[in-house]
Coordinates of C-alpha atoms in Angstrom, one line a residue:
Chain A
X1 CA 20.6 2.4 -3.7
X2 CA 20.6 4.9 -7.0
X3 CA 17.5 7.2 -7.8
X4 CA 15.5 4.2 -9.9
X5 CA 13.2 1.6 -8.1
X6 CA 12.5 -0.9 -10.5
X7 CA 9.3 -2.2 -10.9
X8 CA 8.6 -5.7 -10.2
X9 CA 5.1 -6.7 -9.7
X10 CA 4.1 -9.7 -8.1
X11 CA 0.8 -11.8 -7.8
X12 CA -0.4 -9.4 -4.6
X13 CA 0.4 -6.3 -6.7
X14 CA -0.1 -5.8 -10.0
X15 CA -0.9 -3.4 -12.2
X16 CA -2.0 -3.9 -15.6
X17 CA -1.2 -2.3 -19.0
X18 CA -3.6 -2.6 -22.1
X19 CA -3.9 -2.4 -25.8
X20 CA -5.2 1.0 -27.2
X21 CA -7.0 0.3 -31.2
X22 CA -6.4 2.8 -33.5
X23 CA -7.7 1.0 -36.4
X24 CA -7.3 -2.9 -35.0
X25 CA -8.7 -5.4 -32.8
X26 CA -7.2 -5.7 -29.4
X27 CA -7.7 -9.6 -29.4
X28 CA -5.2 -10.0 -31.8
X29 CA -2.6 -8.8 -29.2
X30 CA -3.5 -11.8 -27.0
X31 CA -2.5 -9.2 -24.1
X32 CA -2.8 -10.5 -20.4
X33 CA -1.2 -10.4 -17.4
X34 CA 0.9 -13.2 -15.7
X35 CA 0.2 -12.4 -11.8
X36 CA -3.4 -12.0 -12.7
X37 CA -4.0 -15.3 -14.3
X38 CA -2.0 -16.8 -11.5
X39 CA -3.8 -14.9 -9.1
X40 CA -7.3 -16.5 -10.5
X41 CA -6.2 -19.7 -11.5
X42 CA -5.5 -23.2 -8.8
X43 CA -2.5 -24.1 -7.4
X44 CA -0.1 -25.5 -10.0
X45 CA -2.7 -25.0 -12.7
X46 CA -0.4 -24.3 -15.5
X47 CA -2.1 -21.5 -17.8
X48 CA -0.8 -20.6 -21.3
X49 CA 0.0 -16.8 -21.3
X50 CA 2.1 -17.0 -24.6
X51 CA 1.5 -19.5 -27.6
X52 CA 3.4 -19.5 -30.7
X53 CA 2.8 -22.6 -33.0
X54 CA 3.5 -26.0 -30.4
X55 CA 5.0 -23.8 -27.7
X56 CA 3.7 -22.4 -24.8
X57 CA 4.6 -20.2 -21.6
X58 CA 2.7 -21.3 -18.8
X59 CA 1.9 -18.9 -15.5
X60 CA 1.2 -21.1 -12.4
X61 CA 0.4 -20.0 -8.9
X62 CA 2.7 -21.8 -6.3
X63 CA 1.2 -22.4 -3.2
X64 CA 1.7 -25.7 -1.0
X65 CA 3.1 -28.8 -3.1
X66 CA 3.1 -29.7 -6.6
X67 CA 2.6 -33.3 -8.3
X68 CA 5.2 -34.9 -9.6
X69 CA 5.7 -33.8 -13.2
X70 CA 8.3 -35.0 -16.1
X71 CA 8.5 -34.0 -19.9
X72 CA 10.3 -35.6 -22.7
X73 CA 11.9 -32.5 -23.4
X74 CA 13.9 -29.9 -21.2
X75 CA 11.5 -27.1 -19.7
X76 CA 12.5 -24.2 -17.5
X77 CA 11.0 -22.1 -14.7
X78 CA 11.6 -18.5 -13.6
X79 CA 10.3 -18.1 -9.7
X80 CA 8.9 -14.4 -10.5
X81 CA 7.5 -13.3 -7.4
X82 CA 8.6 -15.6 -4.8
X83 CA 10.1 -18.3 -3.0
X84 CA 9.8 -21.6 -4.8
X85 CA 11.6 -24.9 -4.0
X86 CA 12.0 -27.6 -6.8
X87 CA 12.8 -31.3 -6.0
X88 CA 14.1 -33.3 -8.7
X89 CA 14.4 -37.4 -9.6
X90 CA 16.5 -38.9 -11.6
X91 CA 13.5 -41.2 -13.5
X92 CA 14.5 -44.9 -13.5
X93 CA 12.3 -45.6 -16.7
X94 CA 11.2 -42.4 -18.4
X95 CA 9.7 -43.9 -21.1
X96 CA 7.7 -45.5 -19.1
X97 CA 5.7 -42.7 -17.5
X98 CA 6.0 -40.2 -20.7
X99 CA 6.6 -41.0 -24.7
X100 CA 9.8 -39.8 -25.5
X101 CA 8.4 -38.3 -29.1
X102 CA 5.8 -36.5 -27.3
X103 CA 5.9 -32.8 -26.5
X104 CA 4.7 -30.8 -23.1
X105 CA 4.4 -31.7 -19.5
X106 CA 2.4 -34.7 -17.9
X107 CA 1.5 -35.4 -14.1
X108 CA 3.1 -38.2 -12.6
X109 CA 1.0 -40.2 -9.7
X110 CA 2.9 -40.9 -6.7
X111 CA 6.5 -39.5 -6.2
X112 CA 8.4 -41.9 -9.2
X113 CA 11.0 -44.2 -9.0
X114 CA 14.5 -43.0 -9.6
X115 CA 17.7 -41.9 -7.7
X116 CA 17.3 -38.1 -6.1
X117 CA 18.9 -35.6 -7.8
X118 CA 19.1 -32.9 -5.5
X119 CA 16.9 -29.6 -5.5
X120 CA 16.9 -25.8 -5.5
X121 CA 15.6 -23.1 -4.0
X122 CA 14.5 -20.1 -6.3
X123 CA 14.1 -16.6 -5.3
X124 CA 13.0 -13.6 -7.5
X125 CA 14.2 -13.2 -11.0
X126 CA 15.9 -17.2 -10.8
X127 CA 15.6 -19.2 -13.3
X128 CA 16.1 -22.9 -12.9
X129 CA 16.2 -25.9 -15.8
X130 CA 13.8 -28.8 -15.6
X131 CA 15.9 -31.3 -17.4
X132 CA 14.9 -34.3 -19.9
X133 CA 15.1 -37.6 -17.8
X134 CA 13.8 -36.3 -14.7
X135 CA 10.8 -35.7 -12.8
X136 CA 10.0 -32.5 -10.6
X137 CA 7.9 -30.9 -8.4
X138 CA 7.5 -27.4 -6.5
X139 CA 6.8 -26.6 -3.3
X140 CA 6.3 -22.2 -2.2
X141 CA 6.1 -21.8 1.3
X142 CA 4.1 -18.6 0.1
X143 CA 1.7 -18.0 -2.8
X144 CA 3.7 -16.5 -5.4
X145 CA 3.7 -16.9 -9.6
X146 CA 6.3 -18.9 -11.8
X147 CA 6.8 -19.0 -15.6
X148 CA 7.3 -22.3 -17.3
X149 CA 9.0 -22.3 -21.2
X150 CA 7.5 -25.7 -22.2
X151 CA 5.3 -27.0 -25.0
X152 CA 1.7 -27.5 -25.2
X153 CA 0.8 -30.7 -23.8
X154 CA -1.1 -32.5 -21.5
X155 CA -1.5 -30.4 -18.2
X156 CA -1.0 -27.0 -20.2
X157 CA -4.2 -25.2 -19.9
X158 CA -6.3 -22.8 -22.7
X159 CA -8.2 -20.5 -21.1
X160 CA -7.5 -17.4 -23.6
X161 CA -11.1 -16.0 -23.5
X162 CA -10.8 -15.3 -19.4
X163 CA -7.9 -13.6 -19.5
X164 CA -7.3 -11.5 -22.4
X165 CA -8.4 -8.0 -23.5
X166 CA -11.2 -8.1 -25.5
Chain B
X1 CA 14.3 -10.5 -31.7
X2 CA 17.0 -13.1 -31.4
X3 CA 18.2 -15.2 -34.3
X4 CA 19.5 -18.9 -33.0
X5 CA 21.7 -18.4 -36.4
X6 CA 23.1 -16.5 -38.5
X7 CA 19.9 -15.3 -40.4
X8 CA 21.3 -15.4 -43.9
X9 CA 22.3 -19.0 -43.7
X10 CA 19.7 -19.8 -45.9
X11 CA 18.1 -23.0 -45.2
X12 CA 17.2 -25.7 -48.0
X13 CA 13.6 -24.5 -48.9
X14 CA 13.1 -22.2 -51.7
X15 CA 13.8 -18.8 -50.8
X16 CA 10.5 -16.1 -51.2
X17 CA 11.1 -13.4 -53.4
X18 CA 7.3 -12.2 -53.6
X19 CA 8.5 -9.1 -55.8
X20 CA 10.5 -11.5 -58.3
X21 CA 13.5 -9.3 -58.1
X22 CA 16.7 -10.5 -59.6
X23 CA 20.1 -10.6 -57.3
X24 CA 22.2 -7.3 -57.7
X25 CA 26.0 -7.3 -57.2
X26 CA 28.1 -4.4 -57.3
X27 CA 29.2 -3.3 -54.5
X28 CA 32.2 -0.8 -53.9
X29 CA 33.7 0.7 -50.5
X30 CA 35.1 3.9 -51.6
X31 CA 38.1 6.3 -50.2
X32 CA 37.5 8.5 -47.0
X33 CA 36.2 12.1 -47.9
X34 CA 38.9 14.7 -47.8
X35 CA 36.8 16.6 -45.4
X36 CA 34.6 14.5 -43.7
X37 CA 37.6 11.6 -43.0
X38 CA 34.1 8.8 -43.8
X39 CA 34.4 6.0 -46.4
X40 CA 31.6 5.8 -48.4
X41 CA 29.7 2.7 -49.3
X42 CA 27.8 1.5 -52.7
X43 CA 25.7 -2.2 -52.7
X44 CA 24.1 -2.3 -56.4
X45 CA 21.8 1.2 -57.2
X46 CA 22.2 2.6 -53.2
X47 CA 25.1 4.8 -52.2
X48 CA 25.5 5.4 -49.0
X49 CA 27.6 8.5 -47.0
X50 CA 27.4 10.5 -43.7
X51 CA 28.9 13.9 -42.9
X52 CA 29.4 14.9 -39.2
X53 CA 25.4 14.8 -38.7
X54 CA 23.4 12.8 -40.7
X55 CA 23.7 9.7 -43.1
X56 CA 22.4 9.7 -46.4
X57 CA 20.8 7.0 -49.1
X58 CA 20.8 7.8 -52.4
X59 CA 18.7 5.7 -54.7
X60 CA 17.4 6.4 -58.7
X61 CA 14.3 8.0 -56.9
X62 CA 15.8 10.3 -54.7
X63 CA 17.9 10.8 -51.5
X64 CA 17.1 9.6 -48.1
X65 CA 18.5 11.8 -45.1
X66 CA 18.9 10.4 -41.1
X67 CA 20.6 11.6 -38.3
X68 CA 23.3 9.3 -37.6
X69 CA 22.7 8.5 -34.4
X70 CA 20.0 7.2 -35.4
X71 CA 21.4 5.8 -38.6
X72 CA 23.8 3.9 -36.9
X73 CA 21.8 2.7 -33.6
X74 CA 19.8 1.3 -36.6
X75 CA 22.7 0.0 -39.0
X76 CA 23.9 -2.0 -35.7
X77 CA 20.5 -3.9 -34.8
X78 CA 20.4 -5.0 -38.5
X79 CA 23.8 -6.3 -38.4
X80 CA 23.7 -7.8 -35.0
X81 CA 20.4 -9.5 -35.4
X82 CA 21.6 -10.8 -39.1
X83 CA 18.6 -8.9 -40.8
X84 CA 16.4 -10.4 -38.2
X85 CA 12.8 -11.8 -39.1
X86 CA 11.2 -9.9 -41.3
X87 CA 11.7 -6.4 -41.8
X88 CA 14.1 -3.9 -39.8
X89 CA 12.7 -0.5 -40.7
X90 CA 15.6 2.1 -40.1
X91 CA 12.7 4.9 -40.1
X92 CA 9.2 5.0 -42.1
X93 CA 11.4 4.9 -45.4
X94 CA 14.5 3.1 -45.3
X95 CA 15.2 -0.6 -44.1
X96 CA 15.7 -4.1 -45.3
X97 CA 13.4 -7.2 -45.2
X98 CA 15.3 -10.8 -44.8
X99 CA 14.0 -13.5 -46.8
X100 CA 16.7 -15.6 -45.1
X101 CA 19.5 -16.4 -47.5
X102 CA 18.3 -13.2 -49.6
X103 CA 17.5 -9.6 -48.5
X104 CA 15.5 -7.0 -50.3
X105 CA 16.8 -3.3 -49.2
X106 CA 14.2 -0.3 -49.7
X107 CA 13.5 2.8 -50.1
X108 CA 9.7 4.2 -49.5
X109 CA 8.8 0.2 -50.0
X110 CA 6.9 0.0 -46.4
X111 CA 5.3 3.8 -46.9
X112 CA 2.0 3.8 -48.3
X113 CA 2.2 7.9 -49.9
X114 CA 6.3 6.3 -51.2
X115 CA 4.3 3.7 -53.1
X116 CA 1.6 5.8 -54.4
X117 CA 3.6 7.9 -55.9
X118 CA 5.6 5.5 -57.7
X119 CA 9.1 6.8 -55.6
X120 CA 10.0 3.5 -54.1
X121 CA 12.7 1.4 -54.6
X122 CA 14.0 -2.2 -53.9
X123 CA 16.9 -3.9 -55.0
X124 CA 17.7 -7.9 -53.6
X125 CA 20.8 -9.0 -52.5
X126 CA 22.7 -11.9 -51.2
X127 CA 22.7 -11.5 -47.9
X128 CA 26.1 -12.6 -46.3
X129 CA 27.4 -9.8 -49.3
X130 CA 25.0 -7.1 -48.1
X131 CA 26.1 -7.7 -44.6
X132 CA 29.8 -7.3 -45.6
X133 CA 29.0 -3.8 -46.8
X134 CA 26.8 -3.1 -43.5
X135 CA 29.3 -4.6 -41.0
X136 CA 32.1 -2.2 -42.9
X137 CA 30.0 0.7 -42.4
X138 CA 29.1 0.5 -39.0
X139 CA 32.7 -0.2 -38.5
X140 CA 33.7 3.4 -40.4
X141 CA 31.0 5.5 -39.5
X142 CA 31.3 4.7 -35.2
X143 CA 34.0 7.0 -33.9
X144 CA 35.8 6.3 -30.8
X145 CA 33.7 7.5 -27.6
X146 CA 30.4 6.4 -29.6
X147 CA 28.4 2.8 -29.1
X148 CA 25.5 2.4 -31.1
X149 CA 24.0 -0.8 -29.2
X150 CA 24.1 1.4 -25.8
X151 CA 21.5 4.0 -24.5
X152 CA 22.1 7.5 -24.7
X153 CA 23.0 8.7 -21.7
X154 CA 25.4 6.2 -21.3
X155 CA 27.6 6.5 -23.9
X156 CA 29.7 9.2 -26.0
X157 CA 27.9 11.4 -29.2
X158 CA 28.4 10.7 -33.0
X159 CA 28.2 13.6 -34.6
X160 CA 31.5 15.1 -35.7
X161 CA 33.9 14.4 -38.8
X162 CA 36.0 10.6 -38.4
X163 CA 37.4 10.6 -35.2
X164 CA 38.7 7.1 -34.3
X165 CA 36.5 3.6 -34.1
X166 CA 34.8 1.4 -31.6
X167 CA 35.5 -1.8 -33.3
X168 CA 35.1 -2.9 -29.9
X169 CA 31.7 -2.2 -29.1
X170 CA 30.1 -2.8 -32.8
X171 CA 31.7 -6.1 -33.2
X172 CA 30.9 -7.7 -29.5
X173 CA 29.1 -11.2 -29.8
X174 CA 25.5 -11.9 -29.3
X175 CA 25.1 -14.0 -26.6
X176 CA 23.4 -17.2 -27.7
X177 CA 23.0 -20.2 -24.7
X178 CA 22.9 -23.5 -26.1
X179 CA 20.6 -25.0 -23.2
X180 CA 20.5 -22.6 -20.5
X181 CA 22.9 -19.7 -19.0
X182 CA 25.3 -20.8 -16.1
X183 CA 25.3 -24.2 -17.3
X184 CA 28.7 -25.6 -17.1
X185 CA 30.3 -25.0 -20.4
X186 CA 27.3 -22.8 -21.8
X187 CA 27.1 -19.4 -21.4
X188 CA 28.9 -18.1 -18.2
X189 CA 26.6 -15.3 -15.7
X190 CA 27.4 -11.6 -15.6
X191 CA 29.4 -10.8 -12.8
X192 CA 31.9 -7.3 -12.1
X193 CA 34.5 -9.7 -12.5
X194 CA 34.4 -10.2 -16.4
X195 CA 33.0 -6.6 -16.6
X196 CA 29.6 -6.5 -16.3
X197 CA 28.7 -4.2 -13.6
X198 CA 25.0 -3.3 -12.7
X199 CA 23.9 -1.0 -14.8
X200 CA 22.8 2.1 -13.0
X201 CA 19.0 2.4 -13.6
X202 CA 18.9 -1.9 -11.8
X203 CA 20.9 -0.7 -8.8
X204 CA 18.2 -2.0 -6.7
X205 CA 18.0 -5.7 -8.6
X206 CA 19.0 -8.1 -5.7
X207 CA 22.1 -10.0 -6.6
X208 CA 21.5 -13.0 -4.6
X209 CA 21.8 -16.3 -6.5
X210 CA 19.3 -19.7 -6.0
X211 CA 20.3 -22.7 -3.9
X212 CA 21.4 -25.8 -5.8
X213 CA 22.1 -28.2 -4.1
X214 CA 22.8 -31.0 -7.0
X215 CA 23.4 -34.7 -5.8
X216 CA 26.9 -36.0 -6.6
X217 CA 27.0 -36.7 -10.7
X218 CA 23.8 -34.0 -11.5
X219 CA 25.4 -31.0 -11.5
X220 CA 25.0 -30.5 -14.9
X221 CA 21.4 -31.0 -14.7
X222 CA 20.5 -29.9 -11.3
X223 CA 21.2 -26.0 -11.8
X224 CA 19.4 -22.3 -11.7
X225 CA 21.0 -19.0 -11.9
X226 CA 19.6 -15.4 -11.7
X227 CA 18.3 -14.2 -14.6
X228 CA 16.9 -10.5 -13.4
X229 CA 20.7 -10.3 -12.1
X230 CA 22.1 -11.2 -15.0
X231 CA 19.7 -9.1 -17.1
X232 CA 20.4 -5.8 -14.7
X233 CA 24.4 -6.4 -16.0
X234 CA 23.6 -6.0 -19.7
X235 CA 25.9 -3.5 -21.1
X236 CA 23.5 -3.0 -24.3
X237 CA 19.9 -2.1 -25.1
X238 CA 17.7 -3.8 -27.6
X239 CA 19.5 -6.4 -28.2
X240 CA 17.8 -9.5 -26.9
X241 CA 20.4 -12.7 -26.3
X242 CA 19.2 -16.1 -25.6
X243 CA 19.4 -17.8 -22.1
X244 CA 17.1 -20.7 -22.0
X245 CA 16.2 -23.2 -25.2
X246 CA 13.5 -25.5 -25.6
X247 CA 14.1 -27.2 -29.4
X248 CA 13.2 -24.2 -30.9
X249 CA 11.4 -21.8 -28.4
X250 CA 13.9 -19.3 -27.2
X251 CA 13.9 -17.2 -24.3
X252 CA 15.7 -13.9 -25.2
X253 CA 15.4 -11.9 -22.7
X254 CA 16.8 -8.1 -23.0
X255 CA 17.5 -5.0 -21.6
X256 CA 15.5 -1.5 -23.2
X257 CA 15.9 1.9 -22.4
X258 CA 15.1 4.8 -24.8
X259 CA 13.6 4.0 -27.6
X260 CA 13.5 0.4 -30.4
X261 CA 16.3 2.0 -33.1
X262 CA 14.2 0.3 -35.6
X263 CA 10.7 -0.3 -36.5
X264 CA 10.7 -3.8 -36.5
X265 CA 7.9 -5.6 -39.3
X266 CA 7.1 -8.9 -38.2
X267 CA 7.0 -11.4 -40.8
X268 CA 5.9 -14.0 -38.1
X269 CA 4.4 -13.9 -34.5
X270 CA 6.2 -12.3 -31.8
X271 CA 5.9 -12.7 -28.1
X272 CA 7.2 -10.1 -25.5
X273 CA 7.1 -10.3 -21.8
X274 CA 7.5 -7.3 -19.5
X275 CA 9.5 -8.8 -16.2
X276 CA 10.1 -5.4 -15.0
X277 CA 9.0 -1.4 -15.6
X278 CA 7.4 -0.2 -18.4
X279 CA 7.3 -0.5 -22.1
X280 CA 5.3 1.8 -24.7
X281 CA 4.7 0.0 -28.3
X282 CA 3.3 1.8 -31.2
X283 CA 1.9 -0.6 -33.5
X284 CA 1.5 0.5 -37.2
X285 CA 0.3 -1.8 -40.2
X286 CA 3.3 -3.6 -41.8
X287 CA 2.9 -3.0 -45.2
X288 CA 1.5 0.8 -45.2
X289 CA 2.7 2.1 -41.8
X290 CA -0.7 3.5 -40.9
X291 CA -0.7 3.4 -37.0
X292 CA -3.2 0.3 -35.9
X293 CA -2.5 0.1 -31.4
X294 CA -0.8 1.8 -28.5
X295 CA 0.2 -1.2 -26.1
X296 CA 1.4 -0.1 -22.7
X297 CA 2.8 -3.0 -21.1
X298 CA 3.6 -3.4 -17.2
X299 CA 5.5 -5.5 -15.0
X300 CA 3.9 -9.5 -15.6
X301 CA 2.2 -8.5 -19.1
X302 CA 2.1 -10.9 -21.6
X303 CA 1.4 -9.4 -25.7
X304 CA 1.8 -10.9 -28.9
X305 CA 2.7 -9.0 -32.1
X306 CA 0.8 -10.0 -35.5
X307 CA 2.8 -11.0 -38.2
X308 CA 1.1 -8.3 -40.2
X309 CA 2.4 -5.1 -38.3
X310 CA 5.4 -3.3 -37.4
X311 CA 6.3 -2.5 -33.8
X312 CA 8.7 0.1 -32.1
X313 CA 9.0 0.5 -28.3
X314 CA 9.5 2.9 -26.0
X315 CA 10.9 2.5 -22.3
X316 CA 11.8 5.7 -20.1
X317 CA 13.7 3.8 -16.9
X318 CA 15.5 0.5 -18.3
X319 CA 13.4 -2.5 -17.9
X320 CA 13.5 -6.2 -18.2
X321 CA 11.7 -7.4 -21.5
X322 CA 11.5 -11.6 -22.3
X323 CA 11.3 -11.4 -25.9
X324 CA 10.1 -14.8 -27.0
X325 CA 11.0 -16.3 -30.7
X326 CA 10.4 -19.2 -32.1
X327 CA 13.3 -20.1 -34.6
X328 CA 12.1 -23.0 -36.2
X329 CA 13.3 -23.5 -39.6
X330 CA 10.4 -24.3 -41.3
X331 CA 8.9 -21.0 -40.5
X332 CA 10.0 -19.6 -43.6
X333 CA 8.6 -21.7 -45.9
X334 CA 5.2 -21.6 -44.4
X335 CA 5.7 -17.7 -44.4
X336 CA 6.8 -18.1 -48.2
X337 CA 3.3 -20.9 -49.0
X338 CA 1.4 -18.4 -46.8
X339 CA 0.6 -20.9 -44.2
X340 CA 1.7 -18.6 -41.1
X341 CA -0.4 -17.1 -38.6
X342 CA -0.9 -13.6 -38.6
X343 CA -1.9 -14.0 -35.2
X344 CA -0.6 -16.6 -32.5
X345 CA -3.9 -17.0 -30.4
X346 CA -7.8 -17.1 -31.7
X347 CA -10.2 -16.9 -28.7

């Protein structure tokens, strides 16, 4: 171990920067932070954090089992905190549970139909890739945070006013 | 602060020139000084030479003096990042500003007291000729011992007459995954093995990588790697490479320690991340450089920079920074019909 201890953070301990105005208005900064909108949001609630024209990055708190999710479009998580399990399916029909032209995640109902693909298990700092075609779900044995890279869509959720420095 | 392409491959929309400049040419690369041993450089009215401590522009309005290490840890983000988006301010007085295909070069064209007093200057150029020029001089002016893209306690000084190159270091390949890093056939992890060691400041990043276990026929699809591992390998600073892509949205996370070499205008929205440590941004107007914010970002803080400012950061132990860029495009054009956001979010 060298002289440096690098600082982490996680959704127990956090510590937050701000923006200071000189001649501005901090709003336009959109500045929050990830563990604390995790930390005040539901399980698997996926909250924007970041938003630039369709896309989004989504902070979720992981804690017990997810839904069944599927996109028509790769996505990809970063566990940042924790331990996070994610279970994928191969989708028999995708276009039957999401239209391929549309963008951003939906919920599935019910584990869907399709051949299992196998799963991993994410630690700290691992990112994993939710791929086109499939459907998958998470499952933390512990409360932690992940970070989705998605696009806005239909379980991505606004809530822009709570969060961010005013 | 991660380009998908090269940045002066134009696309097919018209290019902006909001100052209606005409395209210059003439460009020379002249002898090494007798005493100094350094070529120096000419792209239309700007001449360009160093001695063994500072780098100097010369334009019809006057002469521009930096040190070169700062000169060149400058010179090297502009020519890495392909004139970026937007503007890459080498200090409050000299830089460039990509209008992707075309780039104007400045003098005192971002500086409010330049402008006033009528002692700006800006000259448009192609930009894959311009970059010729830049990539020659970063080439000359780097003596062996010396790499611009890496922080300053880990590398060799600058000053001194020609002594050797680094063609090595100021020619290495951004890093650019096509779908994610550690996919088979994409982008391959850091490891010791092909000589990336931890850097010295991440000594305590776990190297530990996820379970996969992928059913027979989805390994390609069923796989995760670890990013703060790979990220604690990265053998330069502030200079972001991409590791996951969705369409256009790119992750690019990056290493920073020391200081941003540039002062980077945005001429679009900007997203950074702080994964890890500590990052001070001071946030001045784009157009004037009057200072507008401090933002002191921790570990899980999430900011956007306006596409009306300029932004240069500040991190005293190396940290872990998710730039996030979206490289659609179609971006410029709605920057050139004034159709982009100046700011990503409205609440």
């Amino acid at each position: 171990m060298g002289q440096y201890t690098t600082d982490f953070g996680s959704i127990h301990s956090y510590k937050k920067g701000g923006v200071t105005a000189i001649d501005d208005d901090p709003k336009r900064y959109v500045f929050s932070n990830m563990f604390e909108v995790a930390a005040k949001s539901a399980p698997y609630e996926r909250v924007a954090v970041a938003k630039n024209f369709e896309y989004v990055i989504e902070s979720a708190k992981a804690e017990g089992e997810s839904g069944w999710y599927t996109a028509a479009h790769d996505e990809f998580v970063i566990a940042m905190d924790g331990k996070v399990r994610v279970d994928f399916v191969k989708l028999a029909d995708p276009d039957a549970l999401v239209d391929p032209e549309s963008e951003g995640a939906v919920h599935i109902e019910g584990k869907p139909e399709g051949a299992n693909m196998g799963y991993v298990v994410l630690g700290r700092g691992h990112m994993a890739m939710l791929p086109v075609g499939s459907a998958y779900k998470f499952s933390a044995p512990e409360t932690c945070t992940i970070l989705i890279q998605s696009i806005d869509g239909a379980v991505t959720q606004h809530k822009w006013a709570q969060f961010c420095q005013k | 602060m991660a380009m998908k392409e090269s940045a002066f491959a134009g696309t097919d929309e018209e290019i902006s020139n909001p100052r209606g400049l005409p395209i210059t040419g003439n460009f020379a690369i002249n002898p090494a000084d007798n005493i100094t041993g350094y070529k120096s450089f000419q792209a239309g009215s700007f001449k360009f030479h160093r001695d063994e401590y500072f780098c100097y522009v010369t334009t019809p309005t006057g002469v521009h003096t930096m040190p070169a290490d700062a000169f060149l840890r400058a010179l090297m983000r502009d020519v890495a990042w392909g004139f970026f988006y937007g503007t890459v301010n080498f200090d409050q007085v000299f830089g460039t500003t990509n209008y992707y295909g075309e780039v104007d070069m400045f003098m005192g064209a971002t500086n409010e007291a330049y402008t006033a007093a009528g002692r700006d200057f800006v000259e448009r150029f192609k930009a894959d000729k311009l970059m010729d020029v830049f990539k020659q001089m970063v080439s000359d002016w780097t003596n062996e011992g010396y790499d611009p893209f890496a922080a300053p306690m880990e590398t060799g000084v600058p000053w001194g007459i020609k002594n050797g190159d680094n063609d090595e270091a100021v020619s290495r390949e951004r890093v650019t995954a096509r779908r994610m890093v550690g996919l088979p056939g994409d982008t391959p992890v850091r490891t010791d093995a092909n000589g990336y060691p931890v850097n010295r400041m991440f000594a305590d990043v776990v190297q530990d990588q996820p379970e996969v276990h992928a059913e027979p026929g989805f390994e390609h699809e069923v796989s995760a790697y670890n990013l703060f591992a790979y990220l604690s390998r990265s053998d330069v600073t502030w200079n972001p490479s991409v590791c996951s892509v969705v369409k256009d949205s790119l992750f690019c996370p990056t290493s920073e320690e020391y200081i941003l070499p540039v002062e980077h205008g945005n001429d679009r929205c900007e997203w950074f991340i702080q994964l890890t440590d500590e990052i001070t941004w001071n946030v001045k107007d784009g157009a004037t450089g009057r200072p507008r914010a401090i933002i002191n970002m921790k570990a899980g803080d999430c900011c956007c920079m306006p596409a009306d400012i300029r932004h240069q950061g500040f991190s005293a132990k190396r940290s872990m920074l998710l730039v996030w860029e979206n490289g659609s495009p179609k971006i410029p054009e709605l920057i050139r019909q004034g159709l982009a956001p100046d700011v990503a979010v409205e609440f």
